[in-house]
Tab-separated table of C-alpha atoms in Angstrom:
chain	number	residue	atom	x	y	z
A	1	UNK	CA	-15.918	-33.582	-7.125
A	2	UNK	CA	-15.158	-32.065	-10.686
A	3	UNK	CA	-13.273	-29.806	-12.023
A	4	UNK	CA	-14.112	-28.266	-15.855
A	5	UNK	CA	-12.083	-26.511	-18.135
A	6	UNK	CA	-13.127	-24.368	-21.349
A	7	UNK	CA	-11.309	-21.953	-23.176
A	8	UNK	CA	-13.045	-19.537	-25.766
A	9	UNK	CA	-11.716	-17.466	-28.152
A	10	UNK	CA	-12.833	-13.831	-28.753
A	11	UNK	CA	-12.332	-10.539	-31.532
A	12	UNK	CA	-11.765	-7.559	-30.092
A	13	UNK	CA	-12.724	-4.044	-31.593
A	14	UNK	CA	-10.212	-1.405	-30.395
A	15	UNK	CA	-10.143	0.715	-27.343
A	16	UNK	CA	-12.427	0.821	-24.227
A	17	UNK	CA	-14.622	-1.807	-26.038
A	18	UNK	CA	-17.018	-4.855	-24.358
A	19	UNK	CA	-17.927	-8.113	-25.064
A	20	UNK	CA	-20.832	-9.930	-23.228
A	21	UNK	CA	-19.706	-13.629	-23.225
A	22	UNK	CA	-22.197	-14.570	-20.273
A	23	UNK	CA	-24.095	-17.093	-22.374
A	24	UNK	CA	-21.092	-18.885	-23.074
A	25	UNK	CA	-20.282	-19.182	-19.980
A	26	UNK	CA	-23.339	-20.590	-19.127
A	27	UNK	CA	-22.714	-22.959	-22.099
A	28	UNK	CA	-19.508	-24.251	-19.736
A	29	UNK	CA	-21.051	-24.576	-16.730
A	30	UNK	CA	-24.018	-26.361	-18.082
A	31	UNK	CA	-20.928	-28.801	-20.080
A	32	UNK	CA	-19.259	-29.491	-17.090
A	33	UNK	CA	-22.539	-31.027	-15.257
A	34	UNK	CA	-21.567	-29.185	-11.961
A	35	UNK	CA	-24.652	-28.378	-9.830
A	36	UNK	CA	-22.779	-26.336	-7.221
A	37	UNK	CA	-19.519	-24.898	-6.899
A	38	UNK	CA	-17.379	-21.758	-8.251
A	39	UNK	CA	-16.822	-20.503	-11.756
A	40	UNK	CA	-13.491	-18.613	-12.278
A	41	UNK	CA	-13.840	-16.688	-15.353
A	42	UNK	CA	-10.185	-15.549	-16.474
A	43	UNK	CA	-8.549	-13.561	-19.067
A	44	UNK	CA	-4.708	-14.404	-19.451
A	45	UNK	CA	-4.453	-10.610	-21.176
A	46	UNK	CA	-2.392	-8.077	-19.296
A	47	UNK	CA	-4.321	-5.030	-20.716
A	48	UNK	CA	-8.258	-7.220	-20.892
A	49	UNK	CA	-10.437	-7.949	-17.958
A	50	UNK	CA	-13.245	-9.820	-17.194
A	51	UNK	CA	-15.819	-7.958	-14.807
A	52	UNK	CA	-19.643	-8.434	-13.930
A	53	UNK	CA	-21.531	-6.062	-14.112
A	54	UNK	CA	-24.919	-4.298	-16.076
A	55	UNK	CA	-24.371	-4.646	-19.680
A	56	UNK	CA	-26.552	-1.267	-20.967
A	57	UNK	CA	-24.875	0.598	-23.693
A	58	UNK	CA	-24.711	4.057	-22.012
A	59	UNK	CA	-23.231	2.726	-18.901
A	60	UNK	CA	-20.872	1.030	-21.168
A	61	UNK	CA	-19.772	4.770	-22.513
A	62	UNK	CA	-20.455	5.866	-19.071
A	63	UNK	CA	-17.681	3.647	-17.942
A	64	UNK	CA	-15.237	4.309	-20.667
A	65	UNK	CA	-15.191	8.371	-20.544
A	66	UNK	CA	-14.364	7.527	-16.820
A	67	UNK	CA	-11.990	5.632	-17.395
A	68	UNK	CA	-10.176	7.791	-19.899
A	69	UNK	CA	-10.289	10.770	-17.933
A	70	UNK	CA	-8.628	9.197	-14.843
A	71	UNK	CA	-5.977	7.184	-17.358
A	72	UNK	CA	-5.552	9.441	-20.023
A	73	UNK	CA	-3.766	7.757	-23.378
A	74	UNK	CA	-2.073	11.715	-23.858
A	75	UNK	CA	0.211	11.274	-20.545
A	76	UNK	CA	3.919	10.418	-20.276
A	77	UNK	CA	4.017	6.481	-19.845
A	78	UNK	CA	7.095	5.002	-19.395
A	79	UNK	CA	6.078	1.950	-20.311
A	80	UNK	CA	6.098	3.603	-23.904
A	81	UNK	CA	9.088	5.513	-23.684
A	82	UNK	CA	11.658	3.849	-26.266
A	83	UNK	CA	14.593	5.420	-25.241
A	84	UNK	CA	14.321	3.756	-21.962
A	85	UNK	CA	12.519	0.795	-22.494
A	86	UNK	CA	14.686	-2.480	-21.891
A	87	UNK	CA	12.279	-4.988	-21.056
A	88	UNK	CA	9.600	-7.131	-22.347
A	89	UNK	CA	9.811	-5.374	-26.055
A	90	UNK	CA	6.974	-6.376	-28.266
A	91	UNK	CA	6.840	-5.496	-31.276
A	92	UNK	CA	3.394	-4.441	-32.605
A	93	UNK	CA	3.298	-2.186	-28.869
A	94	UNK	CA	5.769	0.042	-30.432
A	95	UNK	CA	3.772	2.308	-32.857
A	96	UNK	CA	0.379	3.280	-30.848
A	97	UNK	CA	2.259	2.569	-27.177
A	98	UNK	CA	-0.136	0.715	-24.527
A	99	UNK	CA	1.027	2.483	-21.122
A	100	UNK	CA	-2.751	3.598	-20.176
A	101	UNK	CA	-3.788	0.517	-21.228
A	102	UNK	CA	-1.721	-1.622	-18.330
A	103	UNK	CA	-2.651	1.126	-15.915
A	104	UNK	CA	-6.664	0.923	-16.784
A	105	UNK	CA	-6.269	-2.790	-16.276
A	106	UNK	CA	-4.243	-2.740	-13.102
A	107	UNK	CA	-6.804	-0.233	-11.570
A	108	UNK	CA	-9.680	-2.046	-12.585
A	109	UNK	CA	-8.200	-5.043	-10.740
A	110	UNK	CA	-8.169	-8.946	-10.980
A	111	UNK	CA	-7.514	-10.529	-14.271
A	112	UNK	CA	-10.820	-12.685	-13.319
A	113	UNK	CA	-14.204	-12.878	-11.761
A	114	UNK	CA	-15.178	-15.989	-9.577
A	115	UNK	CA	-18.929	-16.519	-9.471
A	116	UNK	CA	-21.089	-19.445	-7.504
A	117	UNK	CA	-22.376	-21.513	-9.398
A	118	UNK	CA	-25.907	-23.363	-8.153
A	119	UNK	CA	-28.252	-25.810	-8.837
A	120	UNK	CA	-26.321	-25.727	-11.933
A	121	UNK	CA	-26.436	-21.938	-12.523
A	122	UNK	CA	-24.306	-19.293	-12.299
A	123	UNK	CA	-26.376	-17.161	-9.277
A	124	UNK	CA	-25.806	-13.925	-11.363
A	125	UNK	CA	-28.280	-11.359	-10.166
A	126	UNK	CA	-30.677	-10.184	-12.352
A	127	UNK	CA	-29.009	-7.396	-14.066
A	128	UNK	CA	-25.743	-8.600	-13.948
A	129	UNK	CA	-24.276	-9.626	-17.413
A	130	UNK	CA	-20.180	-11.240	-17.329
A	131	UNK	CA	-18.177	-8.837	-19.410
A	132	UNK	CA	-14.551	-8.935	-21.589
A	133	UNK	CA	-12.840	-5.748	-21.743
A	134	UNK	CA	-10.921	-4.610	-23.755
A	135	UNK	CA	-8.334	-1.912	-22.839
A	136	UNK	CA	-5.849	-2.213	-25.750
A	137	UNK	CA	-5.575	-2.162	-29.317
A	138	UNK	CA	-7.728	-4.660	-31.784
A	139	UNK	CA	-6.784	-8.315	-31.625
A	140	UNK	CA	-7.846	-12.079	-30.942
A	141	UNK	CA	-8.195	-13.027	-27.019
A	142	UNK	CA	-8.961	-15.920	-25.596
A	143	UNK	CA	-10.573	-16.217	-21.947
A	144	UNK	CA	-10.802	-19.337	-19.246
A	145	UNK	CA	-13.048	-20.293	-17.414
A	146	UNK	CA	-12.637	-23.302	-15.108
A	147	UNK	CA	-15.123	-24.331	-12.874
A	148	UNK	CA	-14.840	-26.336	-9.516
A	149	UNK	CA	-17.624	-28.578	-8.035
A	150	UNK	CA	-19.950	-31.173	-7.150
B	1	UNK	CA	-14.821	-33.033	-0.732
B	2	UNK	CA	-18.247	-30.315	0.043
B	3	UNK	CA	-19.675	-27.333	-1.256
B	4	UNK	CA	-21.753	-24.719	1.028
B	5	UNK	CA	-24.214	-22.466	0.165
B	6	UNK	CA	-25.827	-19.757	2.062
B	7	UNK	CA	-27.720	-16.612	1.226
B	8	UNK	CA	-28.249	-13.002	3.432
B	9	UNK	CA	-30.211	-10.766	3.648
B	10	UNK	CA	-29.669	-7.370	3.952
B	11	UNK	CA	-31.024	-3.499	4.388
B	12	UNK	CA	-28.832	-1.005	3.213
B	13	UNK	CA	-28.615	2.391	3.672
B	14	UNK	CA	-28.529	4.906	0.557
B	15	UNK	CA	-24.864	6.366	-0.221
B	16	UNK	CA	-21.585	5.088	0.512
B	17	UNK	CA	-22.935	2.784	3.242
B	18	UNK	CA	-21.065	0.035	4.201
B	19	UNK	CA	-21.785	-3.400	6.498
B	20	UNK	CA	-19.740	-5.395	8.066
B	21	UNK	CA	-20.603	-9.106	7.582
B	22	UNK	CA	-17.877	-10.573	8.639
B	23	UNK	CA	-19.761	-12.274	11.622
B	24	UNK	CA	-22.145	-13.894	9.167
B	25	UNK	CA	-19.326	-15.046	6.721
B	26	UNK	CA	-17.600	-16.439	9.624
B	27	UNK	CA	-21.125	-18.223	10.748
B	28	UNK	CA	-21.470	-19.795	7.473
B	29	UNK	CA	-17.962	-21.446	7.404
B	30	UNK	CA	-18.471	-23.024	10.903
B	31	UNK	CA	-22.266	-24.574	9.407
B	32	UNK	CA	-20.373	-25.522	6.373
B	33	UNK	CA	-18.461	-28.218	8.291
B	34	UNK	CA	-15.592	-27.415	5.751
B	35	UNK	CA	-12.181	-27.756	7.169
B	36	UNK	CA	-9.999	-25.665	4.504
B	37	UNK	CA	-11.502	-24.357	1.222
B	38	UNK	CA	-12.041	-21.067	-0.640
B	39	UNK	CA	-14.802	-19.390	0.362
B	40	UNK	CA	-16.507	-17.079	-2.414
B	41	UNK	CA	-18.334	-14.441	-1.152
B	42	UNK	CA	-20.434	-12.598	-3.691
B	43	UNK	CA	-22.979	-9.820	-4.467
B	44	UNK	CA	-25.508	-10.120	-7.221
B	45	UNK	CA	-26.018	-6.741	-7.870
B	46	UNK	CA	-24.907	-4.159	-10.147
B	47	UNK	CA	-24.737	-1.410	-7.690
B	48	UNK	CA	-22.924	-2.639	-4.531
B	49	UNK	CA	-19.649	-5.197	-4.000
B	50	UNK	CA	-18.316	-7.218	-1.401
B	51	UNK	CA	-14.491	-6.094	-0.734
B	52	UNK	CA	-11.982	-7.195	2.554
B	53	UNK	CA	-10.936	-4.260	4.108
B	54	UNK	CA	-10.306	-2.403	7.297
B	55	UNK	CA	-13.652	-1.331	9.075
B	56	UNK	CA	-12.403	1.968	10.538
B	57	UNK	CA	-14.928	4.810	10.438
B	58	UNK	CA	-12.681	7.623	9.837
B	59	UNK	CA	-11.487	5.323	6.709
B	60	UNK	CA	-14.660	4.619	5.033
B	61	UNK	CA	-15.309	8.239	4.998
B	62	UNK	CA	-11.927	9.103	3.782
B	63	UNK	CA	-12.946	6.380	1.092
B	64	UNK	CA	-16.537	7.278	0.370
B	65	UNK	CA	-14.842	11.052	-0.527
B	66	UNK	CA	-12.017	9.522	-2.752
B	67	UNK	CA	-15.322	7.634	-4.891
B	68	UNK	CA	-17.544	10.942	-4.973
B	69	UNK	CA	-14.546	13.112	-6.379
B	70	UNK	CA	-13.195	10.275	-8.716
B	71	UNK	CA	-17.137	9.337	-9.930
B	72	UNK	CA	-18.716	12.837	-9.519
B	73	UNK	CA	-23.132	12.058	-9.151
B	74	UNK	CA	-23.737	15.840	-10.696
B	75	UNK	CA	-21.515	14.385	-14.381
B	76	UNK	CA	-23.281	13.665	-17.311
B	77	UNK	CA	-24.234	9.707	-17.309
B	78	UNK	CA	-25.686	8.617	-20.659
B	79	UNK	CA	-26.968	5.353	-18.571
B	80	UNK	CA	-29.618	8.353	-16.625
B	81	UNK	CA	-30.170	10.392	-19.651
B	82	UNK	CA	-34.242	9.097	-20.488
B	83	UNK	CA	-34.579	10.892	-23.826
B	84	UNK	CA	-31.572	8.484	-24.448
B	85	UNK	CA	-32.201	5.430	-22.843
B	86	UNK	CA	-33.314	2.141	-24.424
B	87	UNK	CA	-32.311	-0.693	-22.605
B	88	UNK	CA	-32.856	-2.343	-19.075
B	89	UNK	CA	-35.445	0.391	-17.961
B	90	UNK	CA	-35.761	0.084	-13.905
B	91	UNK	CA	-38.773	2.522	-13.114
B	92	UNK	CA	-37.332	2.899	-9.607
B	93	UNK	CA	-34.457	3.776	-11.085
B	94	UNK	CA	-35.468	6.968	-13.256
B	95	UNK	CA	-35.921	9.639	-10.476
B	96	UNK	CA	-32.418	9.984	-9.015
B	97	UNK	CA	-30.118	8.308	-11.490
B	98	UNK	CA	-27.706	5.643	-10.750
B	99	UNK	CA	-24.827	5.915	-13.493
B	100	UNK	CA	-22.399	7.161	-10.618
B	101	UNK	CA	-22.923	4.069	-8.862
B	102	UNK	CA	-22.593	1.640	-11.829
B	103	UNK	CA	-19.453	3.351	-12.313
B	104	UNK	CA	-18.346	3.101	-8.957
B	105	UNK	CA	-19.086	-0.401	-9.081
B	106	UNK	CA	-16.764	-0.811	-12.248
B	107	UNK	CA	-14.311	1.146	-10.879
B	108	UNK	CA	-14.723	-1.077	-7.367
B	109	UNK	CA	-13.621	-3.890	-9.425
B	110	UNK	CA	-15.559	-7.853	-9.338
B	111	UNK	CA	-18.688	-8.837	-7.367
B	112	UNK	CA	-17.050	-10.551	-4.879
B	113	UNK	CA	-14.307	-11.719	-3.096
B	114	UNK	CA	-12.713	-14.595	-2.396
B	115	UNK	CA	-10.645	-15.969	1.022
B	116	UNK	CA	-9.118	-18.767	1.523
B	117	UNK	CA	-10.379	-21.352	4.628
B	118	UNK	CA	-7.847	-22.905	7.263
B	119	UNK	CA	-8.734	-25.279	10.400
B	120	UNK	CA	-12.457	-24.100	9.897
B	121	UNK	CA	-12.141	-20.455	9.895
B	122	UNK	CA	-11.323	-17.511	7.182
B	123	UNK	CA	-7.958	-16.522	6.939
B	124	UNK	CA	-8.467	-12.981	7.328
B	125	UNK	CA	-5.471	-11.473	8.747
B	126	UNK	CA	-5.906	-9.111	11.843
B	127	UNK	CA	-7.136	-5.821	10.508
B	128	UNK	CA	-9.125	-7.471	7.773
B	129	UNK	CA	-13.323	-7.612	7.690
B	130	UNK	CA	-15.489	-8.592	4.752
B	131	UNK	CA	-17.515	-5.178	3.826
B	132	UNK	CA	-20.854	-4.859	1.838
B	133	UNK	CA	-20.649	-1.793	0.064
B	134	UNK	CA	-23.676	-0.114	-0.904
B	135	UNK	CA	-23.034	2.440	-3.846
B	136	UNK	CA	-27.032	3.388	-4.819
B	137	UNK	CA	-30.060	4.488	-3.132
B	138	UNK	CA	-31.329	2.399	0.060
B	139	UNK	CA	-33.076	-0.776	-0.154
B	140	UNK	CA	-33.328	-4.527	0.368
B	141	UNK	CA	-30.073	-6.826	-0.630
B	142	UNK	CA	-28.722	-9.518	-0.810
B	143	UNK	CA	-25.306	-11.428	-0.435
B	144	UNK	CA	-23.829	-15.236	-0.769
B	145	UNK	CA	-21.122	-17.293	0.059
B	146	UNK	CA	-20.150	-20.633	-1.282
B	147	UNK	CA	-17.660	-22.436	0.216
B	148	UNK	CA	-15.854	-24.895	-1.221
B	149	UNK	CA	-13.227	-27.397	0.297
B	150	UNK	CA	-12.850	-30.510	2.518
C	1	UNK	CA	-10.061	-34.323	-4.579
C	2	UNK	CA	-7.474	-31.966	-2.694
C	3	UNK	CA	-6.841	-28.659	-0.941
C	4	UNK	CA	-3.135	-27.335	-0.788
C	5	UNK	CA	-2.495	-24.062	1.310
C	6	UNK	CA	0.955	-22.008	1.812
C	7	UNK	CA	1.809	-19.052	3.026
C	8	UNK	CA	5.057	-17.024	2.744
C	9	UNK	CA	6.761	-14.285	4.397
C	10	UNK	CA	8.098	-11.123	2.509
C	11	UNK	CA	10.269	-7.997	3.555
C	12	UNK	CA	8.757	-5.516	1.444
C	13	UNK	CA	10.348	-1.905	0.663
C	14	UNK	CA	7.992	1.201	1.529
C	15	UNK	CA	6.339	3.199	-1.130
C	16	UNK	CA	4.589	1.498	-3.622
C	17	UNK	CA	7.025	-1.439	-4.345
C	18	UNK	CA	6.003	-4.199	-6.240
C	19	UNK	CA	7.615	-7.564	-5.953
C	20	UNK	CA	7.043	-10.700	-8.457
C	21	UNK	CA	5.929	-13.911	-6.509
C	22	UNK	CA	4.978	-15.791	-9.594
C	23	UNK	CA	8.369	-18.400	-9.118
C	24	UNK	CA	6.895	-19.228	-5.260
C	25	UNK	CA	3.369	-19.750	-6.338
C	26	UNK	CA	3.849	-21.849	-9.174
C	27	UNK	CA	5.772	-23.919	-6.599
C	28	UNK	CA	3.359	-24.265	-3.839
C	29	UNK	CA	1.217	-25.538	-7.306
C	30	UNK	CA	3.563	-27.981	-7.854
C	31	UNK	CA	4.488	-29.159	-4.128
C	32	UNK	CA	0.185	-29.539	-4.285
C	33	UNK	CA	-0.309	-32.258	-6.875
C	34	UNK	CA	-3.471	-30.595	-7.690
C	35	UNK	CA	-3.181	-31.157	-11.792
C	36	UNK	CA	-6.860	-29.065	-12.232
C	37	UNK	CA	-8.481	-26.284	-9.655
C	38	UNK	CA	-8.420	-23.207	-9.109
C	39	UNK	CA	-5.162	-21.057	-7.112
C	40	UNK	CA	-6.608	-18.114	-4.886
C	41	UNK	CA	-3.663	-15.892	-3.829
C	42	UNK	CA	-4.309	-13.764	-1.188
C	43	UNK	CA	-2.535	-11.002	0.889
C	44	UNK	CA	-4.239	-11.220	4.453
C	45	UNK	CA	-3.235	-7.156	4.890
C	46	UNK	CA	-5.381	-4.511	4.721
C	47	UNK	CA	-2.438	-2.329	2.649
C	48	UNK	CA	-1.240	-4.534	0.068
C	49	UNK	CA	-2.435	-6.295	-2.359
C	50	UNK	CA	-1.969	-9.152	-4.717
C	51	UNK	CA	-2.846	-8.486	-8.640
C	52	UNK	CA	-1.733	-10.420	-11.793
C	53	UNK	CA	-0.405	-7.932	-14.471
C	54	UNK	CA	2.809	-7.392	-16.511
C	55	UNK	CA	5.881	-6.594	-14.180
C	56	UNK	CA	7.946	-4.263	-16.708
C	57	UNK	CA	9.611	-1.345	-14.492
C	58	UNK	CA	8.496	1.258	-16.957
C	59	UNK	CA	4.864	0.457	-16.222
C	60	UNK	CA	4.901	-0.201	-12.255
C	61	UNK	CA	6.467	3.226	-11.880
C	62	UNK	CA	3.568	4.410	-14.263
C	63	UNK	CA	1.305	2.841	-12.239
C	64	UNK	CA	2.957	4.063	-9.076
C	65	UNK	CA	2.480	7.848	-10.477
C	66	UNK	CA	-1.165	7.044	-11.047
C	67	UNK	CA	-1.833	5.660	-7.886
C	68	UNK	CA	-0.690	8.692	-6.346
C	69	UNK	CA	-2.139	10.752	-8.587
C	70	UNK	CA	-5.482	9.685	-8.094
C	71	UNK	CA	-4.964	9.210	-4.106
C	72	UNK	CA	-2.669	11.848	-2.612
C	73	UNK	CA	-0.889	11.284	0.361
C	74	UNK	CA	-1.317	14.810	0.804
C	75	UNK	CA	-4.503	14.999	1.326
C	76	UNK	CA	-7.057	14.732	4.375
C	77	UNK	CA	-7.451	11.817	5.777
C	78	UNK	CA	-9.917	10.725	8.674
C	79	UNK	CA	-7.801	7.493	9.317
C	80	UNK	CA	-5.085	10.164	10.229
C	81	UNK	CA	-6.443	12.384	12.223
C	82	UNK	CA	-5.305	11.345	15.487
C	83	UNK	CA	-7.436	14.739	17.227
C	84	UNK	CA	-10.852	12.377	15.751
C	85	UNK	CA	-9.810	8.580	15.940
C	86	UNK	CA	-10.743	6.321	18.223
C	87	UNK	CA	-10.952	3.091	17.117
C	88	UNK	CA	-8.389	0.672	15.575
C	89	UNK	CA	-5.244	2.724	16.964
C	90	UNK	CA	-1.907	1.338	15.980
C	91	UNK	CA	0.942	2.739	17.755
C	92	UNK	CA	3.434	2.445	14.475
C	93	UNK	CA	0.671	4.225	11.830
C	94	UNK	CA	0.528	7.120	13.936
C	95	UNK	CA	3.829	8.860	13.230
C	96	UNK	CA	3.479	8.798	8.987
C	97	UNK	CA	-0.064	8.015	8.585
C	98	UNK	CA	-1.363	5.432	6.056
C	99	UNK	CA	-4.969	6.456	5.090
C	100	UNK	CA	-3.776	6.895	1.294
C	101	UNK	CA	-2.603	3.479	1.618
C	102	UNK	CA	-5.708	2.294	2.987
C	103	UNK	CA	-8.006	4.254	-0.279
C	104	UNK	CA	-5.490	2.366	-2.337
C	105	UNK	CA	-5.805	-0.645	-1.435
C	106	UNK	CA	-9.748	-0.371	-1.128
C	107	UNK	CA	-9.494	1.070	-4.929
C	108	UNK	CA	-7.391	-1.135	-6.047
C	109	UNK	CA	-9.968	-4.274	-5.365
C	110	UNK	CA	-10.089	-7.421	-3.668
C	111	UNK	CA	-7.007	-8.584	-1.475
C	112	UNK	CA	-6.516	-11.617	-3.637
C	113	UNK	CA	-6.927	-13.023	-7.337
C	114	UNK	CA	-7.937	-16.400	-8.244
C	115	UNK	CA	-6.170	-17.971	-11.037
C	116	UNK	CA	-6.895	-21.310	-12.953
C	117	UNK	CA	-4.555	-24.445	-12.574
C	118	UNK	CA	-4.507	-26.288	-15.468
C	119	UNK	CA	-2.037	-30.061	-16.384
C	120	UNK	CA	-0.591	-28.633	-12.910
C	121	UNK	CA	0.658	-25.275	-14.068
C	122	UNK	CA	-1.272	-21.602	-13.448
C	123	UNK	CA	-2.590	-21.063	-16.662
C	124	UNK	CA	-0.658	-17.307	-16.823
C	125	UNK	CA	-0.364	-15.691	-20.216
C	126	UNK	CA	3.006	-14.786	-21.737
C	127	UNK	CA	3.132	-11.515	-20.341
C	128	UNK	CA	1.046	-12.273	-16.972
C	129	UNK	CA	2.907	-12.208	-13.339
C	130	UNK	CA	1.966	-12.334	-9.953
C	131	UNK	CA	2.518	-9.219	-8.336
C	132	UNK	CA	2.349	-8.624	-4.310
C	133	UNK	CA	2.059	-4.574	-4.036
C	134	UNK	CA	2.608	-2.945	-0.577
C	135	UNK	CA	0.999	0.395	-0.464
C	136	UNK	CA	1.835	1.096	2.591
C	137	UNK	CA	5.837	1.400	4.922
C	138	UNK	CA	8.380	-1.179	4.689
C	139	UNK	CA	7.659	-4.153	6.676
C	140	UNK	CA	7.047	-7.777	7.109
C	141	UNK	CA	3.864	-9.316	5.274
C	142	UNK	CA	3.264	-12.531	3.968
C	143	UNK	CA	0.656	-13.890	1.403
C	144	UNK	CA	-1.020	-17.476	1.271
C	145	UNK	CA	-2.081	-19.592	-1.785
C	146	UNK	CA	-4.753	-22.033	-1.231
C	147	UNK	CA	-5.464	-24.711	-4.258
C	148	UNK	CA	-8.256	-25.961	-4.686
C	149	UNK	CA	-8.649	-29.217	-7.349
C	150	UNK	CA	-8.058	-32.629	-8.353
């Protein structure tokens, strides 16, 4: 049994914008020499997420004039109110405020994708790409991706 | 230490169908002679996911309306506009349009899901079943589960 | 190679009530030994759910508004209508009704996330916390962690 940890780091473009970092993590699974097991692909960003899914640029807009008309940046966020914020204060969240982002994140769920992994592939159908988005403002990420095996 | 693969197949029907395949998850476990694990239960496709939920009729219904007013089909998706469109070009796909149901999928959050194993079964707790969603037009799919654990 | 499984109990508030398990899973990671795997945390109800984000007041109420902004309890719901149902029937869900909970929780994604253990610690980021959210009336629930690693 093995276990394989690789971390990766990533540039971000602002806003509802996403990375396809599928052949690098295919470049980790193939490292690790694990022929069958499960590849957890994490982001350890609270307003990021890692999804599978098609990777087709329309979609991609598709997805992100969805996602701003259910979470739109223009409402009242709490989260960004100053006056009443106590906790967690950072900074450079101050000036543009990142309320929608957290919510966009939170709605589009887990922080991370788990995918088999077989006869030392990831079984990712045949459309489906592994994504990083990202929700927020422009800024180095990093991702995880640890995978667990024989 | 063992890892368990197994693959289904499946025939959906078009819409907001879903299957429970519970029974066949639970199948797999027991053949997987694994004794307490994760078990990784996964769709390949861009257009369907695998979520735990309750499998109450009146509910998916209630659910199936919540998607079609939150993803509307009759919106403008740039992923089925063809004087547009570049990339990934499914012929099956260009008579109906499917950007609803890539969104949907988005929306739906990851692929898959994964449950923990104890004594040999899933630890689904009393109300839960392990649903195949189907979010696009009817056809052949399919699902897997690897199970990993002693 | 080792698997590691807990499960706690929790007395959770009604409404949507977040509460921050983070402390009790990093010690079921500890109590494991497992120094490298993967952590799946998973609620085994079909009206909660467990999700890693930021747990800053201002943004769970945000999140809270959303939530019930994008799934009124006001609404119709099949699940509730007691004229229709027939299967499933829980004596306790029949006075308030819980079908918003249920489209929640379905929305929301998968019951559980799966998080990376790495030199025996979750591999969080700074702002990252695990969250258990009950959708649904106050009650009991619990939530297991299984580890999976070396």
């Amino acid at each position: 049994m093995k276990v394989f940890l690789d971390e990766h780091e990533i540039r971000t473009s602002g806003g509802l914008t996403v990375v396809d970092i599928t052949d690098d993590v295919a470049t980790t699974v193939a490292a690790s020499g694990i022929e069958n097991g499960i590849a957890c692909v994490y982001s350890p960003h609270t307003t990021c997420c890692v999804r599978v899914s098609e990777f087709e640029n329309g979609f991609i807009g598709d997805f992100a004039s969805l996602l701003q008309r259910l979470v739109p940046k223009e409402s009242y966020y709490a989260h960004d109110d100053w006056d009443r914020r106590t906790e967690n204060i950072c900074e450079e969240d101050m000036e543009a405020g990142n309320g929608h982002s957290h919510c966009m994140a939170m709605l589009l769920g887990p922080a991370g994708e788990s995918i088999p992994v077989r006869d030392g592939e990831l079984a990712l159908g045949g459309w489906q790409r592994i994504l990083f988005l990202e929700l927020d403002r422009e800024r180095e990420r990093h991702w995880l991706v640890q995978v667990v095996g024989d």
